[in-house]
PDB file of C-alpha atoms in Angstrom:
ATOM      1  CA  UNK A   9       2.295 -15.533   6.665  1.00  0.00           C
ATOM      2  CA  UNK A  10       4.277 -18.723   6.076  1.00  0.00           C
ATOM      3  CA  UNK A  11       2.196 -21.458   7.973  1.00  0.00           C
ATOM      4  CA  UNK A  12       4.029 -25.208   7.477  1.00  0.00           C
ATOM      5  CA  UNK A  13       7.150 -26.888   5.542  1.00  0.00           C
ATOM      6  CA  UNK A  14       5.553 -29.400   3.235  1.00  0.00           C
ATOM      7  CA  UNK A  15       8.055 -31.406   0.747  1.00  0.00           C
ATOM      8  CA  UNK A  16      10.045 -28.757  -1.214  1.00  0.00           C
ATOM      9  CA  UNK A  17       7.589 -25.803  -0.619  1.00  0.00           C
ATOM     10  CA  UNK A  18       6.179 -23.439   2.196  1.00  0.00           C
ATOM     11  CA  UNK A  19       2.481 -23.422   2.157  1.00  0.00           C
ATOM     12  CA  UNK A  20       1.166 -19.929   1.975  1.00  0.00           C
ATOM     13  CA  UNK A  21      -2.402 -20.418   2.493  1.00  0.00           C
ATOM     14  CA  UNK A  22      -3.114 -16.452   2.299  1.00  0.00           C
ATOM     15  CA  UNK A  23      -1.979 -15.928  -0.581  1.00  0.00           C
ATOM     16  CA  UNK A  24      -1.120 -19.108  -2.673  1.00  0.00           C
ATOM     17  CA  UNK A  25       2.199 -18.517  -3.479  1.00  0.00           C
ATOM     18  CA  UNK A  26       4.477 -21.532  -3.073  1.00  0.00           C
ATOM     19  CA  UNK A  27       8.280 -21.026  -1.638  1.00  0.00           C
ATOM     20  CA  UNK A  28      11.240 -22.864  -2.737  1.00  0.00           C
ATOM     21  CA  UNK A  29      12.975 -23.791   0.580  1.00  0.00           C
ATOM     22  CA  UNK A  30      15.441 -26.687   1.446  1.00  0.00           C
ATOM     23  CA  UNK A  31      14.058 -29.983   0.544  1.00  0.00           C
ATOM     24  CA  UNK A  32      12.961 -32.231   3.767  1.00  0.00           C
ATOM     25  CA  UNK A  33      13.247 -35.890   3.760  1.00  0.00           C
ATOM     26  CA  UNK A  34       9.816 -36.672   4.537  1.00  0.00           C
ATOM     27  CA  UNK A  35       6.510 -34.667   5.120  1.00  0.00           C
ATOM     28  CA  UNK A  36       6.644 -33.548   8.802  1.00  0.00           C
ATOM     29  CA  UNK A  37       3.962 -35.205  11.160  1.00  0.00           C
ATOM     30  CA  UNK A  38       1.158 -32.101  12.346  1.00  0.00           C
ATOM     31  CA  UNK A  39       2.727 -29.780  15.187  1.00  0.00           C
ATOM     32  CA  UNK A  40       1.317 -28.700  18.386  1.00  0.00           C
ATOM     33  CA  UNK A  41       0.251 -24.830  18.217  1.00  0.00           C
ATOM     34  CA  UNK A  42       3.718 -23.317  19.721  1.00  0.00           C
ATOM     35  CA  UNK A  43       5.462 -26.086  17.849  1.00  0.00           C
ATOM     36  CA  UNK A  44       3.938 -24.622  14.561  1.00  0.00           C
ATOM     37  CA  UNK A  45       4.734 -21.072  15.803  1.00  0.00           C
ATOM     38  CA  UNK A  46       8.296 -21.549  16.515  1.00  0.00           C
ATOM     39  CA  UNK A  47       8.503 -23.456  13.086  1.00  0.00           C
ATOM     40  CA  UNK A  48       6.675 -20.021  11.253  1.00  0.00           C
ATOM     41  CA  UNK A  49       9.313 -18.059  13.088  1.00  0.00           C
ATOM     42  CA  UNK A  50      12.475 -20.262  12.466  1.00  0.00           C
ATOM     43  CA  UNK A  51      11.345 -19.868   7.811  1.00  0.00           C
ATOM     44  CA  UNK A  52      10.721 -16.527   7.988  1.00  0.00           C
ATOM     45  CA  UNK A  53      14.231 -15.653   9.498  1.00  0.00           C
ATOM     46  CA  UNK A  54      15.639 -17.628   6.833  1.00  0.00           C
ATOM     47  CA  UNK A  55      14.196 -15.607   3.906  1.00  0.00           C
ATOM     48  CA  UNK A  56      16.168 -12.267   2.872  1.00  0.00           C
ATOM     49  CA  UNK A  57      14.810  -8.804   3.026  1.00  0.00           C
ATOM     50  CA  UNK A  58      15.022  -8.690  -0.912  1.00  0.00           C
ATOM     51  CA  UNK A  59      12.925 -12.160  -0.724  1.00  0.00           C
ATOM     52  CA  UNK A  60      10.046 -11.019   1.532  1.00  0.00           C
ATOM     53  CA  UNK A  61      10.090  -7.791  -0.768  1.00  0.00           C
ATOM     54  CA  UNK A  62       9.615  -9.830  -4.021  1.00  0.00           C
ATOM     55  CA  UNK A  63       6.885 -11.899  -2.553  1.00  0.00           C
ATOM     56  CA  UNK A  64       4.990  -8.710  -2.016  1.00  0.00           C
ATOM     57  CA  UNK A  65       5.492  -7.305  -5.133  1.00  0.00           C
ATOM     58  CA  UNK A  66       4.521 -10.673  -7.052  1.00  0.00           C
ATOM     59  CA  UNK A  67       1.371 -10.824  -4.419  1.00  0.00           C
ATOM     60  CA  UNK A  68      -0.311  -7.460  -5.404  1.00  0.00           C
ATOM     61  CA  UNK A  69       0.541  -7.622  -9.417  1.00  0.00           C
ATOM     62  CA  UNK A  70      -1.158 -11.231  -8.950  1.00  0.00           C
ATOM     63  CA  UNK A  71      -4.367  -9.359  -7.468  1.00  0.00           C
ATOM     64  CA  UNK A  72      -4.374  -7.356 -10.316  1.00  0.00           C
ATOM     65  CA  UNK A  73      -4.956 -10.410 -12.730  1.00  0.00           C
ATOM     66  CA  UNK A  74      -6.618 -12.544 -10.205  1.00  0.00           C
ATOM     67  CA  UNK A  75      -9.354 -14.686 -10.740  1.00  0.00           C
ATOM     68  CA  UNK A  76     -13.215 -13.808  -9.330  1.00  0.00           C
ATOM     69  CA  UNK A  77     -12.351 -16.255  -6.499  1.00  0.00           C
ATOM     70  CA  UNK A  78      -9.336 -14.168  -5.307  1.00  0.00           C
ATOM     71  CA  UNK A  79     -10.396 -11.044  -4.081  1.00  0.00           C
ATOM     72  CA  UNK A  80      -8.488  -9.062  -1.104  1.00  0.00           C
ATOM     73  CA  UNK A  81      -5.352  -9.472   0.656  1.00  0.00           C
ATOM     74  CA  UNK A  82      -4.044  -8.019   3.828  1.00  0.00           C
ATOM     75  CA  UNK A  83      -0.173  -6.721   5.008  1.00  0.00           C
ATOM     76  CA  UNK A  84       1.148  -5.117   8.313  1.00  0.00           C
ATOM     77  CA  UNK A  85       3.989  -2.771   9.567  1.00  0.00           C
ATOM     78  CA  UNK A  86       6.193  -1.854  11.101  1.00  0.00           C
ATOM     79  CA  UNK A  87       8.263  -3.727   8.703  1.00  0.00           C
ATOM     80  CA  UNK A  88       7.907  -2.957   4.329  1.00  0.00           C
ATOM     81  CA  UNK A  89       5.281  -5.357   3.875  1.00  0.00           C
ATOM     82  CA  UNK A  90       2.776  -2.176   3.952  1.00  0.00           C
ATOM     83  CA  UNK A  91       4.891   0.171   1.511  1.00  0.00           C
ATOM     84  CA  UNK A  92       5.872  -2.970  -0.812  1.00  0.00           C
ATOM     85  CA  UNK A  93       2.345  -3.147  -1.245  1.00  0.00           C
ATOM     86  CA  UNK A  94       1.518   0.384  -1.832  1.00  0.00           C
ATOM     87  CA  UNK A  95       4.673   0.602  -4.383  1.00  0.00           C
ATOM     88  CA  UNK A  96       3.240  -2.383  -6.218  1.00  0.00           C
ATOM     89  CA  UNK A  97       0.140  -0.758  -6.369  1.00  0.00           C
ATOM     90  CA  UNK A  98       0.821   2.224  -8.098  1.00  0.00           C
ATOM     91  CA  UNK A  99       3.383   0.436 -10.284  1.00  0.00           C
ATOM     92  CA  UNK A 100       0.899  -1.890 -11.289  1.00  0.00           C
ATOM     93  CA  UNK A 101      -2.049   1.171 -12.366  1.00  0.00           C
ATOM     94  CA  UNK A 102      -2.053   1.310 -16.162  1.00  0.00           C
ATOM     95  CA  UNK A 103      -4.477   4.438 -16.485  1.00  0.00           C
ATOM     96  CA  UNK A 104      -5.592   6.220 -13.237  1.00  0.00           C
ATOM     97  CA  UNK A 105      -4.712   6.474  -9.925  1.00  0.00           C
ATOM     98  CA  UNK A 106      -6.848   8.426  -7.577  1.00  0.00           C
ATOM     99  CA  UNK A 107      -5.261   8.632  -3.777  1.00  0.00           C
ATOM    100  CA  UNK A 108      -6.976   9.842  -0.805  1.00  0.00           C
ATOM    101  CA  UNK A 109      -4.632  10.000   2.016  1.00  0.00           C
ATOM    102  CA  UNK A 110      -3.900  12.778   5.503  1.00  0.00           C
ATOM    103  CA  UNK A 111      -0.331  13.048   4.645  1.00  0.00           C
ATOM    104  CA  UNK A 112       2.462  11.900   1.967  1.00  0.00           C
ATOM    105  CA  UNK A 113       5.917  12.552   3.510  1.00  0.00           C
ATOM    106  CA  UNK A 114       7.796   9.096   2.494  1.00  0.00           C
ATOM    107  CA  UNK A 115       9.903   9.731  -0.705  1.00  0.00           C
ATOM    108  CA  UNK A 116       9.849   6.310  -1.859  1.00  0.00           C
ATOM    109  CA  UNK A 117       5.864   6.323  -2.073  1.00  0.00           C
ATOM    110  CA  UNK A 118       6.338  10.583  -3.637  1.00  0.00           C
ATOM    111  CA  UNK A 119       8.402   9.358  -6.232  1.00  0.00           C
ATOM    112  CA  UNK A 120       6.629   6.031  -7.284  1.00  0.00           C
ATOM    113  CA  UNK A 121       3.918   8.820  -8.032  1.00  0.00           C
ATOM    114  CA  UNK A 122       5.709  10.831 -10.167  1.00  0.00           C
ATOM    115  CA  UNK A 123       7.330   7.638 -11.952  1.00  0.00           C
ATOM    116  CA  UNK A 124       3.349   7.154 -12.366  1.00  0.00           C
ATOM    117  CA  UNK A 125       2.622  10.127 -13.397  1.00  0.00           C
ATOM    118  CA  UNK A 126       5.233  10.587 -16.151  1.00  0.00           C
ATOM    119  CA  UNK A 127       4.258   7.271 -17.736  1.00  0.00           C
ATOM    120  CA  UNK A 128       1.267   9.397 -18.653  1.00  0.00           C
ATOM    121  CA  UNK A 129      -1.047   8.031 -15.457  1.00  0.00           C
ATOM    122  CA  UNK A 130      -3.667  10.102 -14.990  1.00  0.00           C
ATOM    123  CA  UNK A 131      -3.336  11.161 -10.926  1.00  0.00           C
ATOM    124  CA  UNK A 132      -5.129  12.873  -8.582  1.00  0.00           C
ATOM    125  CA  UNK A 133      -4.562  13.678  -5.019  1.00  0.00           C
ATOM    126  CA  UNK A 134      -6.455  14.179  -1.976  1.00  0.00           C
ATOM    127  CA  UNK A 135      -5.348  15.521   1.067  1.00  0.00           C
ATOM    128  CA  UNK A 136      -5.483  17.535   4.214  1.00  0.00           C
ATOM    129  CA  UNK A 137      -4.242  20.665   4.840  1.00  0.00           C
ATOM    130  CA  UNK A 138      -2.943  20.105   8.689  1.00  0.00           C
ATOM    131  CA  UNK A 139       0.424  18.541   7.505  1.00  0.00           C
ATOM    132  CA  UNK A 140       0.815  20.156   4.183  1.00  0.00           C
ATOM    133  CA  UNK A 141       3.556  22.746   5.148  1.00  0.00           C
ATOM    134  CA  UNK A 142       5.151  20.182   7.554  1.00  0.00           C
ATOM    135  CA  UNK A 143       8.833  19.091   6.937  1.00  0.00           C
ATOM    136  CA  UNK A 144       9.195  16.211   4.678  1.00  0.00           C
ATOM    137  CA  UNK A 145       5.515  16.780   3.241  1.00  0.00           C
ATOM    138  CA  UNK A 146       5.572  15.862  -0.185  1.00  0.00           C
ATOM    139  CA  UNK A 147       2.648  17.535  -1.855  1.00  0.00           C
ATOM    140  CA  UNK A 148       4.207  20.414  -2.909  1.00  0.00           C
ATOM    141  CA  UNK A 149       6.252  18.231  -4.643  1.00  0.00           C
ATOM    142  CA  UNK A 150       3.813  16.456  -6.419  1.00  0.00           C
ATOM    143  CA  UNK A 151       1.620  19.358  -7.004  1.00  0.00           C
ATOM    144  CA  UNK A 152       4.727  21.337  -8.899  1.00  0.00           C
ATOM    145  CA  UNK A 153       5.458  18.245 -10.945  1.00  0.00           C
ATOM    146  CA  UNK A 154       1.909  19.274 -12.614  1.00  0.00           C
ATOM    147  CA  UNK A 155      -0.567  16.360 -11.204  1.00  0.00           C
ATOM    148  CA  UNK A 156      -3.781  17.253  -9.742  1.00  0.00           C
ATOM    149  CA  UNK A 157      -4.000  17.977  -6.078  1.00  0.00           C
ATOM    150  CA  UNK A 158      -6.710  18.910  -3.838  1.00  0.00           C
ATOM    151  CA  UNK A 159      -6.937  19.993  -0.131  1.00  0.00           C
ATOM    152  CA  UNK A 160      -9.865  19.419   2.727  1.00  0.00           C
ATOM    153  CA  UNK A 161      -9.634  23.476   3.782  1.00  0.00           C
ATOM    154  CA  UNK A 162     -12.347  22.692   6.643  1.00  0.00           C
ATOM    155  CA  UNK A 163     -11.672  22.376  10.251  1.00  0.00           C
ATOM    156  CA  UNK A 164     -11.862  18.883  10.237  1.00  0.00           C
ATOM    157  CA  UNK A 165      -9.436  16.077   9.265  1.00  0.00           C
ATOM    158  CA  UNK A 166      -9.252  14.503   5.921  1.00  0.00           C
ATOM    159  CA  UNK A 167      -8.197  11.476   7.620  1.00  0.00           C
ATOM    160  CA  UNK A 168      -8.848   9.093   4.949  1.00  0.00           C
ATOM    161  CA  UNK A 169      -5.785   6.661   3.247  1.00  0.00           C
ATOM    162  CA  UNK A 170      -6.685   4.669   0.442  1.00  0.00           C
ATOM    163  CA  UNK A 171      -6.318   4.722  -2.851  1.00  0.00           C
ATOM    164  CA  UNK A 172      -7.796   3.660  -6.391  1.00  0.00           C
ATOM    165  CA  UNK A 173      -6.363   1.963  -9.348  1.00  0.00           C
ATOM    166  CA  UNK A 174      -7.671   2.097 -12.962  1.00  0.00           C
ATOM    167  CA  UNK A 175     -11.011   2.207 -10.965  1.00  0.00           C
ATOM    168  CA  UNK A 176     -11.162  -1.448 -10.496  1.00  0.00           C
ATOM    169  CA  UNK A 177      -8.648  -1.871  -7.538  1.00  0.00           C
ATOM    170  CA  UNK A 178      -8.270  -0.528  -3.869  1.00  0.00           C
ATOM    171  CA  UNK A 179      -5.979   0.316  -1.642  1.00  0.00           C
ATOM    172  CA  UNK A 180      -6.730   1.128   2.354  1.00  0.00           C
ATOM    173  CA  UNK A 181      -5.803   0.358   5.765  1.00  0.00           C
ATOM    174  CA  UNK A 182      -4.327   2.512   8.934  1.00  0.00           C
ATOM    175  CA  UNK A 183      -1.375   3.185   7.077  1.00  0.00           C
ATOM    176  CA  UNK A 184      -0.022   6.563   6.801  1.00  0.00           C
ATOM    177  CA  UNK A 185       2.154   7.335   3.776  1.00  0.00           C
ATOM    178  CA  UNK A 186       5.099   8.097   5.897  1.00  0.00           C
ATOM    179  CA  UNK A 187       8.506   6.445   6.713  1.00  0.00           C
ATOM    180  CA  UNK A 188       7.563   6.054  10.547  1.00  0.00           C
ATOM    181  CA  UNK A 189       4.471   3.873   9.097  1.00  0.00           C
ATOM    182  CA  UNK A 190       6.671   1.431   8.451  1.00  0.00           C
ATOM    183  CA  UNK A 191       9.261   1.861  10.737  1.00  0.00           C
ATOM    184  CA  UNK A 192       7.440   1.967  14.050  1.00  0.00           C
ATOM    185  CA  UNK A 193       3.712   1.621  14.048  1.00  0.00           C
ATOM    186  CA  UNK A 194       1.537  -1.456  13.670  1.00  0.00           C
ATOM    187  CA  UNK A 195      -0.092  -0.480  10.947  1.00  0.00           C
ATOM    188  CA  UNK A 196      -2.917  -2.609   8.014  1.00  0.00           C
ATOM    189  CA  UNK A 197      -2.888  -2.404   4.368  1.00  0.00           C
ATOM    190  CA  UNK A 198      -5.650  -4.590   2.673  1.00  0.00           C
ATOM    191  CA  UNK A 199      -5.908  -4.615  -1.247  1.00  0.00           C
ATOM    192  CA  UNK A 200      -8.936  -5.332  -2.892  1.00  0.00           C
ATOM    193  CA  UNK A 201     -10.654  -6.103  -6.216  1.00  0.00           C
ATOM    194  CA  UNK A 202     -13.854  -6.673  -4.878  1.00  0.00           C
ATOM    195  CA  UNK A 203     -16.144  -4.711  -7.637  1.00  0.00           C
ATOM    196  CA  UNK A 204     -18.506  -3.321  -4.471  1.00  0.00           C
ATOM    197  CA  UNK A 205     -15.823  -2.420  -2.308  1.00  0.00           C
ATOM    198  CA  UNK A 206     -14.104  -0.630  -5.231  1.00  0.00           C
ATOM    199  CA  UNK A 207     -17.632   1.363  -6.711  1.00  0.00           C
ATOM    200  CA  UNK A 208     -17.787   2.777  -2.620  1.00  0.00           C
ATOM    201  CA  UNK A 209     -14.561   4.062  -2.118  1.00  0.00           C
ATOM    202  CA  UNK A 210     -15.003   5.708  -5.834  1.00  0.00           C
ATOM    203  CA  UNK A 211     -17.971   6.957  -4.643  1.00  0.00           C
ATOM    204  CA  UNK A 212     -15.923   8.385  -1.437  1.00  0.00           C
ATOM    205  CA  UNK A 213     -13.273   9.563  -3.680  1.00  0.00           C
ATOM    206  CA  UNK A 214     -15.527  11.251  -6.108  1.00  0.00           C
ATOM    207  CA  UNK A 215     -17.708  13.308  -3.474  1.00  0.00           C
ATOM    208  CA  UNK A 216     -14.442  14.677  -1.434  1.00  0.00           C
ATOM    209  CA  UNK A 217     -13.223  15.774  -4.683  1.00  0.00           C
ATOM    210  CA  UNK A 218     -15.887  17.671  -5.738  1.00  0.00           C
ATOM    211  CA  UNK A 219     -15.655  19.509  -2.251  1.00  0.00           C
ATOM    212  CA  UNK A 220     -12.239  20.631  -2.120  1.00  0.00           C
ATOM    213  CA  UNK A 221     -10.205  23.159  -3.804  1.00  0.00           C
ATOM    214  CA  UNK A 222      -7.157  22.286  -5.841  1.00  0.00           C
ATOM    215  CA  UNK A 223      -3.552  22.944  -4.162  1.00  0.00           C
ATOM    216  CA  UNK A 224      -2.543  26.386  -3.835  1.00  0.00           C
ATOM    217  CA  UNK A 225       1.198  27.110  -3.142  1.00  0.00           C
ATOM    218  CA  UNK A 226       1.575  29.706  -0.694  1.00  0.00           C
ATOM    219  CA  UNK A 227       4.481  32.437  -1.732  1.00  0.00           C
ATOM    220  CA  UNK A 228       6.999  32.392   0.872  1.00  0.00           C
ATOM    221  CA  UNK A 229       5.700  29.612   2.642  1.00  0.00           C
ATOM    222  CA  UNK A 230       8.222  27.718   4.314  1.00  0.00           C
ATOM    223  CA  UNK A 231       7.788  24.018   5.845  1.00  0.00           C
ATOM    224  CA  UNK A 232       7.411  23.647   9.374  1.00  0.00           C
ATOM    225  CA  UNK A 233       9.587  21.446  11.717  1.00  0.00           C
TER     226      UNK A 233
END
């Protein structure tokens, strides 16, 4: 979130990256609180689509080769901030990706998997079985294209959504992996390299693996609407 115009630059105080913007003639005295809101409203309107996207991209690759100091960062839908970061994500895993989610029906997220995948990525997939014959599911997508899948079979929900990369960085939130995510609900991402954080959710990850069965495709099976 863009907070204050400062010289030449926006001040991004959650995550550090300075903005180009239109220079101002001299450093703006403090604002009152609405003052400062309109003012966060009135810079954001002025940055693209593309530009927003970019600064997401460059945020969660910078995690990746952050310092000790900079651990976690946090996004929100509806809007793409949410699946910029989860595209980053897996774009940025350069052995492993382990992902834990209820559902995977948007294509953008399916095929940044497979791109993932055929870089030679080891992935693995955990999900429930209560949307995995719905229309638009991708999972029999992913578990044709040859990378490990495994389904919660129980009569409870696999409700989890997070995901782990190269077992030092993690992904979670409310965020479904689905279009209306992004479109509609107000939804969290945070990303994390905090080494604690990351050991429990591979801890998560680990034991729900070891209790489901891998992806069987059902013969004649067609998706439901």
């Amino acid at each position: 979130m863009i907070r204050a115009v400062i010289g030449e630059t926006a001040d991004v105080r959650e995550t550090g990256l300075p903005l180009p913007l239109r220079k101002t003639p001299h450093k703006p005295p403090a604002l009152p609180l609405k003052a400062k809101e309109a003012t966060q409203y009135q810079i954001k309107s002025y940055l693209s689509p593309l530009h927003l996207t970019l600064l997401t991209l460059k945020n969660v690759f910078s995690l990746f080769k952050s310092s000790p100091h900079i651990r976690s960062t946090a996004y929100f839908s509806p809007g793409d901030d949410c699946l910029n970061a989860i595209l980053a994500f897996i774009g940025a895993a350069t052995s492993s990706l382990k992902i834990c989610v209820f559902t995977i029906s948007d294509d953008r997220i399916t095929q940044a998997i497979l791109a993932a995948h055929r870089k030679g990525i080891s992935v693995q997939v955990l999900t429930d079985n209560e949307k995995l014959f719905d229309k638009g599911s991708d999972i029999r997508q992913l578990a044709k294209a040859g990378l490990q899948v495994k389904v919660d079979h129980t009569a409870n929900h696999m409700h989890h959504k997070f995901a782990l990369a190269d077992q030092r960085h993690v992904l979670t939130g409310s965020y479904n992996w689905t279009r209306s995510a992004a479109l509609y609900n107000h939804e969290n991402v945070l990303v994390s390299s905090e080494p604690q954080v990351v050991a429990d959710y591979s801890r998560e990850f680990q034991r729900l693996w070891q209790e489901m069965s891998f992806f069987k495709d059902v013969a004649g099976q067609t998706p439901r609407t």
